Coordinates of C-alpha atoms and ligand atoms in Angstrom, one line a residue:
X1 CA 145.3 122.4 96.6
X2 CA 142.3 123.1 98.5
X3 CA 139.0 121.2 98.4
X4 CA 137.1 123.2 96.0
X5 CA 139.9 123.3 93.3
X6 CA 138.0 121.9 90.2
X7 CA 141.1 121.1 88.4
X8 CA 141.9 117.6 90.4
X9 CA 138.0 116.6 90.7
X10 CA 137.2 113.6 88.5
X11 CA 134.4 114.2 86.2
X12 CA 131.6 112.0 86.8
X13 CA 131.3 110.8 83.1
X14 CA 135.1 109.9 83.3
X15 CA 134.8 108.0 86.7
X16 CA 132.1 105.6 85.2
X17 CA 134.0 105.2 82.0
X18 CA 136.8 104.2 84.1
X19 CA 134.7 101.8 86.1
X20 CA 133.1 100.2 83.3
X21 CA 136.2 99.5 81.2
X22 CA 137.5 97.6 84.2
X23 CA 134.4 95.5 85.2
X24 CA 134.4 92.1 84.0
X25 CA 131.2 90.3 83.6
X26 CA 130.9 86.9 85.8
X27 CA 131.0 84.1 83.8
X28 CA 129.7 81.6 86.1
X29 CA 126.1 80.6 85.6
X30 CA 123.3 78.4 86.9
X31 CA 120.1 76.9 85.5
X32 CA 117.0 78.3 87.4
X33 CA 113.1 77.9 87.1
X34 CA 111.9 80.3 84.7
X35 CA 109.3 81.7 87.7
X36 CA 112.0 82.1 90.2
X37 CA 114.3 84.2 87.6
X38 CA 113.1 87.9 88.0
X39 CA 116.0 90.1 88.0
X40 CA 118.3 87.5 86.9
X41 CA 120.8 88.5 84.0
X42 CA 120.3 85.8 81.3
X43 CA 124.0 84.0 80.6
X44 CA 122.9 82.9 77.2
X45 CA 120.7 84.3 74.3
X46 CA 117.1 82.8 74.7
X47 CA 116.5 81.5 71.4
X48 CA 113.0 80.2 69.9
X49 CA 112.9 76.7 68.5
X50 CA 109.2 77.4 67.6
X51 CA 106.8 80.0 66.1
X52 CA 104.8 81.9 68.2
X53 CA 101.8 81.4 67.7
X54 CA 102.3 77.7 66.5
X55 CA 99.6 78.4 63.7
X56 CA 97.2 80.9 62.3
X57 CA 94.8 81.1 64.8
X58 CA 91.8 83.7 65.3
X59 CA 91.7 86.8 67.3
X60 CA 87.8 86.6 67.7
X61 CA 85.0 84.6 68.4
X62 CA 83.0 84.3 65.1
X63 CA 83.3 82.5 62.0
X64 CA 86.1 81.5 59.7
X65 CA 86.0 81.4 55.9
X66 CA 87.6 81.9 52.5
X67 CA 87.1 85.4 51.5
X68 CA 86.3 84.1 48.0
X69 CA 83.5 82.0 49.0
X70 CA 81.8 85.6 50.4
X71 CA 82.5 87.5 47.1
X72 CA 81.2 84.5 44.9
X73 CA 78.0 84.0 46.7
X74 CA 74.9 85.4 45.9
X75 CA 73.5 88.5 48.3
X76 CA 70.4 88.2 50.3
X77 CA 67.9 91.4 50.3
X78 CA 70.1 93.1 53.1
X79 CA 73.0 92.6 51.2
X80 CA 74.4 89.8 53.6
X81 CA 75.5 86.3 52.4
X82 CA 74.4 83.0 54.2
X83 CA 76.9 80.3 54.2
X84 CA 76.5 76.6 56.1
X85 CA 78.5 76.1 59.1
X86 CA 80.7 72.7 58.6
X87 CA 82.5 72.3 61.5
X88 CA 83.1 73.5 65.0
X89 CA 86.6 74.5 66.4
X90 CA 87.3 74.8 69.8
X91 CA 90.4 75.8 71.6
X92 CA 92.7 72.9 71.3
X93 CA 90.9 71.0 69.0
X94 CA 92.4 70.3 65.4
X95 CA 90.6 71.7 62.8
X96 CA 89.9 69.9 59.4
X97 CA 90.6 71.7 56.1
X98 CA 87.4 73.7 55.5
X99 CA 84.9 72.3 53.0
X100 CA 84.6 75.2 50.1
X101 CA 81.5 77.3 50.4
X102 CA 81.3 76.8 53.8
X103 CA 82.3 78.2 57.1
X104 CA 83.5 77.2 60.7
X105 CA 82.3 78.1 63.6
X106 CA 85.5 79.5 65.5
X107 CA 86.7 80.9 68.8
X108 CA 89.2 83.3 70.1
X109 CA 92.8 81.4 69.6
X110 CA 91.5 78.3 68.0
X111 CA 93.6 77.1 65.0
X112 CA 92.2 78.3 61.6
X113 CA 91.3 75.5 59.2
X114 CA 93.3 75.0 56.1
X115 CA 91.6 77.0 53.1
X116 CA 90.2 79.5 55.8
X117 CA 91.8 83.1 55.4
X118 CA 89.3 85.4 57.1
X119 CA 87.3 85.3 60.5
X120 CA 84.2 87.5 60.9
X121 CA 83.5 88.5 64.7
X122 CA 80.5 86.8 65.8
X123 CA 78.7 90.0 66.7
X124 CA 78.6 91.1 63.1
X125 CA 76.9 87.6 62.1
X126 CA 73.4 86.1 62.7
X127 CA 73.1 82.4 63.2
X128 CA 69.9 81.1 61.5
X129 CA 67.7 78.5 62.4
X130 CA 67.0 80.0 65.9
X131 CA 69.9 78.8 67.7
X132 CA 72.4 81.2 69.6
X133 CA 75.2 79.7 67.6
X134 CA 76.5 78.1 71.0
X135 CA 77.6 74.5 70.3
X136 CA 74.9 73.4 67.8
X137 CA 75.6 74.9 64.5
X138 CA 76.7 72.0 62.9
X139 CA 74.7 71.5 59.3
X140 CA 73.2 74.8 60.1
X141 CA 73.9 78.2 58.5
X142 CA 75.0 81.9 59.4
X143 CA 74.3 85.0 57.5
X144 CA 77.6 87.3 57.4
X145 CA 78.2 90.6 56.7
X146 CA 80.4 91.3 53.0
X147 CA 82.0 94.7 54.0
X148 CA 85.2 93.3 55.6
X149 CA 88.3 92.7 54.2
X150 CA 90.4 89.6 53.6
X151 CA 92.8 88.5 56.2
X152 CA 90.6 90.1 59.2
X153 CA 90.8 88.9 62.8
X154 CA 93.7 86.2 62.1
X155 CA 96.9 86.1 64.0
X156 CA 99.4 84.7 61.6
X157 CA 101.7 81.6 62.5
X158 CA 104.9 83.5 64.0
X159 CA 103.4 86.7 64.5
X160 CA 104.9 87.1 67.7
X161 CA 108.0 84.8 67.3
X162 CA 109.7 83.2 64.8
X163 CA 111.4 79.8 65.1
X164 CA 115.0 80.4 65.1
X165 CA 115.1 84.0 66.4
X166 CA 116.7 85.6 69.7
X167 CA 113.7 86.7 71.8
X168 CA 116.1 88.0 74.7
X169 CA 119.9 88.8 74.4
X170 CA 122.6 87.3 76.9
X171 CA 123.0 90.3 79.5
X172 CA 119.5 91.0 79.8
X173 CA 118.2 91.8 83.1
X174 CA 114.9 89.7 83.3
X175 CA 111.4 91.7 83.8
X176 CA 108.4 90.1 84.9
X177 CA 107.0 90.1 81.1
X178 CA 110.2 88.6 80.0
X179 CA 109.6 85.4 82.2
X180 CA 105.9 85.3 80.3
X181 CA 107.8 85.6 77.1
X182 CA 110.3 82.7 77.8
X183 CA 107.5 80.5 79.1
X184 CA 105.8 81.5 75.8
X185 CA 108.4 79.5 73.8
X186 CA 108.2 76.6 76.2
X187 CA 111.2 77.3 78.5
X188 CA 110.6 75.7 81.9
X189 CA 114.3 76.7 83.0
X190 CA 117.0 79.4 81.8
X191 CA 120.7 79.9 82.1
X192 CA 121.2 82.9 84.3
X193 CA 124.7 84.4 85.8
X194 CA 124.9 83.2 89.4
X195 CA 124.0 86.2 91.7
X196 CA 127.0 88.5 92.8
X197 CA 128.0 88.3 96.5
X198 CA 128.6 92.0 97.7
X199 CA 130.0 92.3 101.1
X200 CA 129.1 95.2 103.0
X201 CA 130.8 96.9 105.7
X202 CA 130.5 99.9 108.3
X203 CA 133.2 101.4 109.7
X204 CA 133.5 103.7 112.6
X205 CA 134.0 103.7 116.5
X206 CA 130.8 105.8 116.6
X207 CA 128.5 103.4 115.0
X208 CA 126.1 101.5 116.8
X209 CA 123.8 98.8 115.7
X210 CA 119.9 99.5 116.0
X211 CA 118.0 97.7 118.9
X212 CA 121.1 98.5 121.2
X213 CA 121.6 101.3 123.3
X214 CA 123.2 104.7 121.6
X215 CA 125.8 106.1 124.6
X216 CA 126.8 109.7 124.1
X217 CA 128.9 110.3 121.0
X218 CA 127.6 107.5 119.0
X219 CA 125.0 107.1 116.0
X220 CA 123.2 104.4 114.9
X221 CA 124.4 102.5 111.7
X222 CA 122.2 103.8 109.0
X223 CA 124.6 102.9 106.2
X224 CA 124.4 98.9 106.6
X225 CA 120.7 98.8 106.3
X226 CA 120.6 101.3 103.1
X227 CA 123.4 99.6 101.5
X228 CA 121.3 96.2 102.4
X229 CA 118.4 97.5 100.5
X230 CA 120.4 98.9 97.9
X231 CA 121.8 95.3 97.2
X232 CA 118.8 93.3 97.5
X233 CA 117.2 95.6 94.9
X234 CA 119.6 94.9 92.8
X235 CA 119.1 91.3 93.0
X236 CA 122.5 90.3 94.2
X237 CA 123.5 88.3 97.7
X238 CA 124.6 90.5 100.5
X239 CA 127.4 89.2 102.7
X240 CA 127.1 91.6 105.7
X241 CA 130.0 92.1 107.7
X242 CA 128.6 94.2 110.2
X243 CA 130.4 97.0 111.7
X244 CA 134.5 97.3 112.1
X245 CA 135.9 99.7 114.5
X246 CA 138.6 102.2 113.6
X247 CA 141.4 100.2 114.2
X248 CA 144.0 98.8 111.6
X249 CA 144.3 95.2 112.6
X250 CA 140.5 94.8 112.8
X251 CA 139.9 96.4 109.5
X252 CA 142.5 94.4 107.9
X253 CA 141.2 91.2 109.5
X254 CA 137.4 91.8 108.4
X255 CA 138.7 92.9 104.7
X256 CA 140.3 89.6 104.3
X257 CA 137.5 87.7 105.6
X258 CA 135.3 90.0 103.2
X259 CA 137.4 89.2 100.0
X260 CA 137.2 85.5 100.8
X261 CA 133.2 85.5 101.2
X262 CA 132.5 87.9 98.1
X263 CA 133.0 89.1 94.8
X264 CA 133.0 92.6 95.6
X265 CA 133.7 94.6 99.1
X266 CA 131.9 98.1 99.8
X267 CA 132.7 99.8 102.9
X268 CA 131.4 102.9 104.1
X269 CA 133.1 105.6 106.2
X270 CA 137.1 105.9 106.8
X271 CA 138.1 107.0 103.2
X272 CA 138.7 110.5 104.3
X273 CA 142.1 111.9 105.1
X274 CA 141.4 111.7 108.9
X275 CA 143.9 109.9 111.0
X276 CA 141.0 107.3 112.0
X277 CA 140.5 106.5 108.2
X278 CA 142.0 103.3 108.2
X279 CA 140.4 101.7 105.5
X280 CA 142.7 103.6 102.7
X281 CA 146.0 102.1 104.5
X282 CA 144.6 98.5 104.9
X283 CA 143.2 98.5 101.1
X284 CA 146.5 99.6 100.1
X285 CA 148.4 96.8 101.9
X286 CA 145.8 94.2 100.5
X287 CA 146.0 95.3 97.2
X288 CA 145.7 98.6 95.7
X289 CA 143.5 101.7 95.9
X290 CA 143.1 104.6 93.9
X291 CA 141.5 107.6 96.0
X292 CA 139.0 109.5 93.9
X293 CA 137.8 113.2 94.3
X294 CA 134.8 113.0 92.4
X295 CA 133.3 116.1 90.9
X296 CA 129.7 115.0 92.4
X297 CA 128.0 116.1 95.4
X298 CA 127.6 114.5 97.5
X299 CA 130.3 111.9 97.4
X300 CA 133.4 113.9 96.4
X301 CA 135.8 111.0 98.5
X302 CA 135.5 107.6 97.0
X303 CA 137.9 104.7 96.9
X304 CA 137.9 102.1 94.3
X305 CA 140.4 99.5 94.1
X306 CA 141.2 95.6 94.8
X307 CA 141.4 93.6 98.1
X308 CA 143.2 90.5 97.2
X309 CA 141.9 90.8 93.9
X310 CA 138.4 91.4 94.8
X311 CA 136.8 94.8 93.6
X312 CA 136.4 97.1 96.5
X313 CA 134.5 100.5 96.7
X314 CA 135.3 102.6 99.6
X315 CA 132.2 104.9 99.9
X316 CA 132.0 108.0 102.0
X317 CA 130.6 107.7 105.4
X318 CA 128.0 110.3 105.3
X319 CA 124.4 108.5 104.8
X320 CA 123.3 110.7 101.9
X321 CA 126.4 110.2 100.2
X322 CA 126.3 106.6 100.5
X323 CA 123.0 106.7 98.9
X324 CA 123.9 108.9 95.9
X325 CA 127.5 107.2 95.5
X326 CA 126.1 103.6 95.3
X327 CA 123.2 104.5 92.9
X328 CA 125.2 106.6 90.7
X329 CA 128.6 105.0 90.6
X330 CA 128.7 101.7 92.4
X331 CA 125.6 100.4 90.6
X332 CA 126.7 101.0 86.9
X333 CA 129.8 98.8 87.8
X334 CA 128.1 96.0 89.5
X335 CA 125.4 95.8 86.8
X336 CA 128.4 95.1 84.5
X337 CA 130.2 93.1 86.9
X338 CA 126.8 90.8 87.2
X339 CA 126.7 90.5 83.1
X340 CA 123.9 93.0 82.5
X341 CA 124.7 94.5 78.8
X342 CA 122.2 97.3 79.1
X343 CA 120.3 99.3 81.0
X344 CA 123.6 100.4 83.1
X345 CA 122.8 104.1 83.5
X346 CA 119.5 105.3 84.6
X347 CA 117.0 107.0 82.0
X348 CA 116.8 110.8 82.8
X349 CA 113.6 113.0 82.4
X350 CA 114.0 116.4 81.5
X351 CA 111.6 118.5 83.8
X352 CA 111.0 122.2 85.3
X353 CA 113.0 123.1 88.3
X354 CA 110.6 124.4 91.1
X355 CA 113.5 126.1 92.6
X356 CA 116.6 128.1 91.5
X357 CA 120.5 128.0 92.2
X358 CA 122.1 131.5 92.4
X359 CA 125.7 130.2 92.9
X360 CA 127.1 127.9 90.4
X361 CA 128.5 124.5 91.6
X362 CA 132.1 123.0 91.2
X363 CA 130.5 119.5 91.1
X364 CA 127.6 118.1 89.7
X365 CA 124.8 117.9 92.3
X366 CA 122.5 115.1 93.0
X367 CA 119.8 116.9 94.9
X368 CA 117.1 114.6 96.6
X369 CA 114.0 115.9 94.7
X370 CA 110.3 115.0 94.2
X371 CA 108.9 115.0 91.2
X372 CA 105.2 116.2 90.5
X373 CA 102.9 116.1 87.5
X374 CA 100.4 118.6 87.0
X375 CA 96.9 117.9 85.7
X376 CA 98.2 119.5 82.5
X377 CA 101.1 117.2 82.4
X378 CA 103.8 119.4 83.4
X379 CA 106.7 117.7 85.2
X380 CA 108.3 119.7 87.7
X381 CA 111.0 118.9 90.4
X382 CA 111.1 120.5 93.8
X383 CA 113.9 120.0 96.4
X384 CA 113.8 118.8 100.0
X385 CA 115.0 121.8 102.3
X386 CA 118.0 119.7 103.7
X387 CA 120.3 118.4 101.2
X388 CA 123.0 117.7 103.8
X389 CA 125.1 114.9 103.1
X390 CA 124.5 113.5 106.7
X391 CA 120.9 113.8 106.5
X392 CA 118.9 111.0 105.0
X393 CA 115.3 112.3 105.5
X394 CA 115.6 114.0 102.2
X395 CA 116.3 110.5 100.7
X396 CA 113.2 109.2 101.7
X397 CA 111.0 112.6 100.8
X398 CA 112.2 112.6 97.3
X399 CA 111.3 110.2 94.5
X400 CA 114.4 110.7 92.6
X401 CA 117.5 113.2 92.0
X402 CA 117.5 116.7 90.1
X403 CA 120.8 116.7 88.7
X404 CA 122.7 120.2 88.6
X405 CA 125.6 120.4 86.3
X406 CA 128.8 121.8 87.2
X407 CA 128.6 125.9 86.7
X408 CA 125.3 125.8 85.8
X409 CA 122.9 128.6 87.3
X410 CA 119.3 127.6 87.5
X411 CA 116.1 129.9 87.9
X412 CA 112.8 128.7 88.4
X413 CA 111.0 127.3 85.6
X414 CA 114.3 126.3 83.7
X415 CA 114.9 122.7 82.6
X416 CA 116.7 120.2 84.9
X417 CA 117.7 116.5 84.6
X418 CA 115.8 114.3 87.0
X419 CA 116.3 110.7 87.8
X420 CA 113.5 108.9 89.2
X421 CA 114.4 106.4 91.8
X422 CA 112.3 103.9 89.8
X423 CA 115.2 103.8 87.1
X424 CA 117.7 103.0 90.0
X425 CA 116.0 100.7 92.5
X426 CA 113.2 98.9 90.5
Ligands
AMP501 P1 133.8 109.4 108.0 O1 134.0 109.1 106.3 O2 134.2 108.1 108.5 O3 134.6 110.1 108.3 O4 132.4 109.5 108.1 C1 131.7 110.6 107.6 C2 130.5 111.1 108.6 O5 129.5 109.8 108.3 C3 130.6 110.6 110.3 O6 129.6 111.9 110.5 C4 129.9 109.5 110.4 O7 129.8 109.5 112.1 C5 129.1 109.2 109.6 N1 129.0 107.7 109.1 C6 129.7 107.0 109.1 N2 129.5 105.8 109.0 C7 128.0 105.7 109.2 C8 127.2 104.5 109.4 N3 127.2 103.3 109.0 N4 125.8 105.0 109.5 C9 125.6 106.3 109.9 N5 126.6 107.2 110.0 C10 127.8 107.0 109.4
MG502 MG1 134.6 107.0 110.3

């Protein structure tokens, strides 16, 4: 079969379904401080033991009262009501029950006194006896408007969180705001899955490390650095195995070592069908390997298997293919492995194409594209001119993938799917 026969290519969705069906979430967990838990995945539901807020409190600086006292009182000539101030409730103070027919001076976040059901904001009130209303109101009076509603400006107990409720589920990857939410129920520590250890290995006799001389016939190792960034961005622990030459013994030795040190192994290069591609044979010797011909571009040759019972991804060697296959294929697997229950696949936008495609493709393409938003709010994607799988400039220039389905022709202005990198690497 030629390389372009569609029949033996595996559709993207099938590859993802297979990977997710075999991905077993890690079970080992650890307790970490909430402040250090960003990007970690909860290993148990976070359940609140309390109501938040713990008591009714004021949403405004103002005066707390019984609404009925307002409607029962006589009106001034201006159609307002004057009531005495019986207490002052600063933040952190436990109030006394509100005397009937009086108001309490109250501040944002202060607890509502028993008996009060409404707060009037201070801007609508006038403290009498020439004070500014700050600090000296006891025994004084305040003039209040009557065109207000019962319950105004009160944040009810448990409005945000009720005692006994699950605030975040097991498998949730913690975002900055989640740390605040956990703290709001009094948690100082949380139970999260331990970080996955992901071994990365670059293969190829032609590869040299940056910082060293690059003799004729060689190229610098870029894949190692792309993968390092990708794994760091996922909040996982990286086990860097460096470069292995195109040699079966060396490849086997380093794969054995990687399987000992890490939970998962990712290699780049060496999984094509060239005679110097030794990764495939070594993995078969140490475990098992499926060599997929994925219906995606770039990234057709992709190996998945086990090395000494540790999951193994053999990504292509070409740098842009590494970027795409990691983001679109390895990433969802790794997230599930790390214990994530949702957000495995990126959210996709539908935007206007600033380009056309006249020949139908046999593989789903992930073109490195830049999303622009016009002043009128129209989102459109433009392509980098060099979409070679060997070229990385486009990946840095772009801010996402324009996804072109198999067999679809695109005309300028047509709708296309766009996956922002922020969905993948945030
Ligand atoms: P391979 O799959 O090993 O035949 O590699 C395919 C292409 O990717 C070749 O042009 C390699 O030189 C290139 N390549 C492989 N590994 C790397 C790497 N770590 N950094 C940059 N380019 C690479
Ligand atoms: Mg190679």
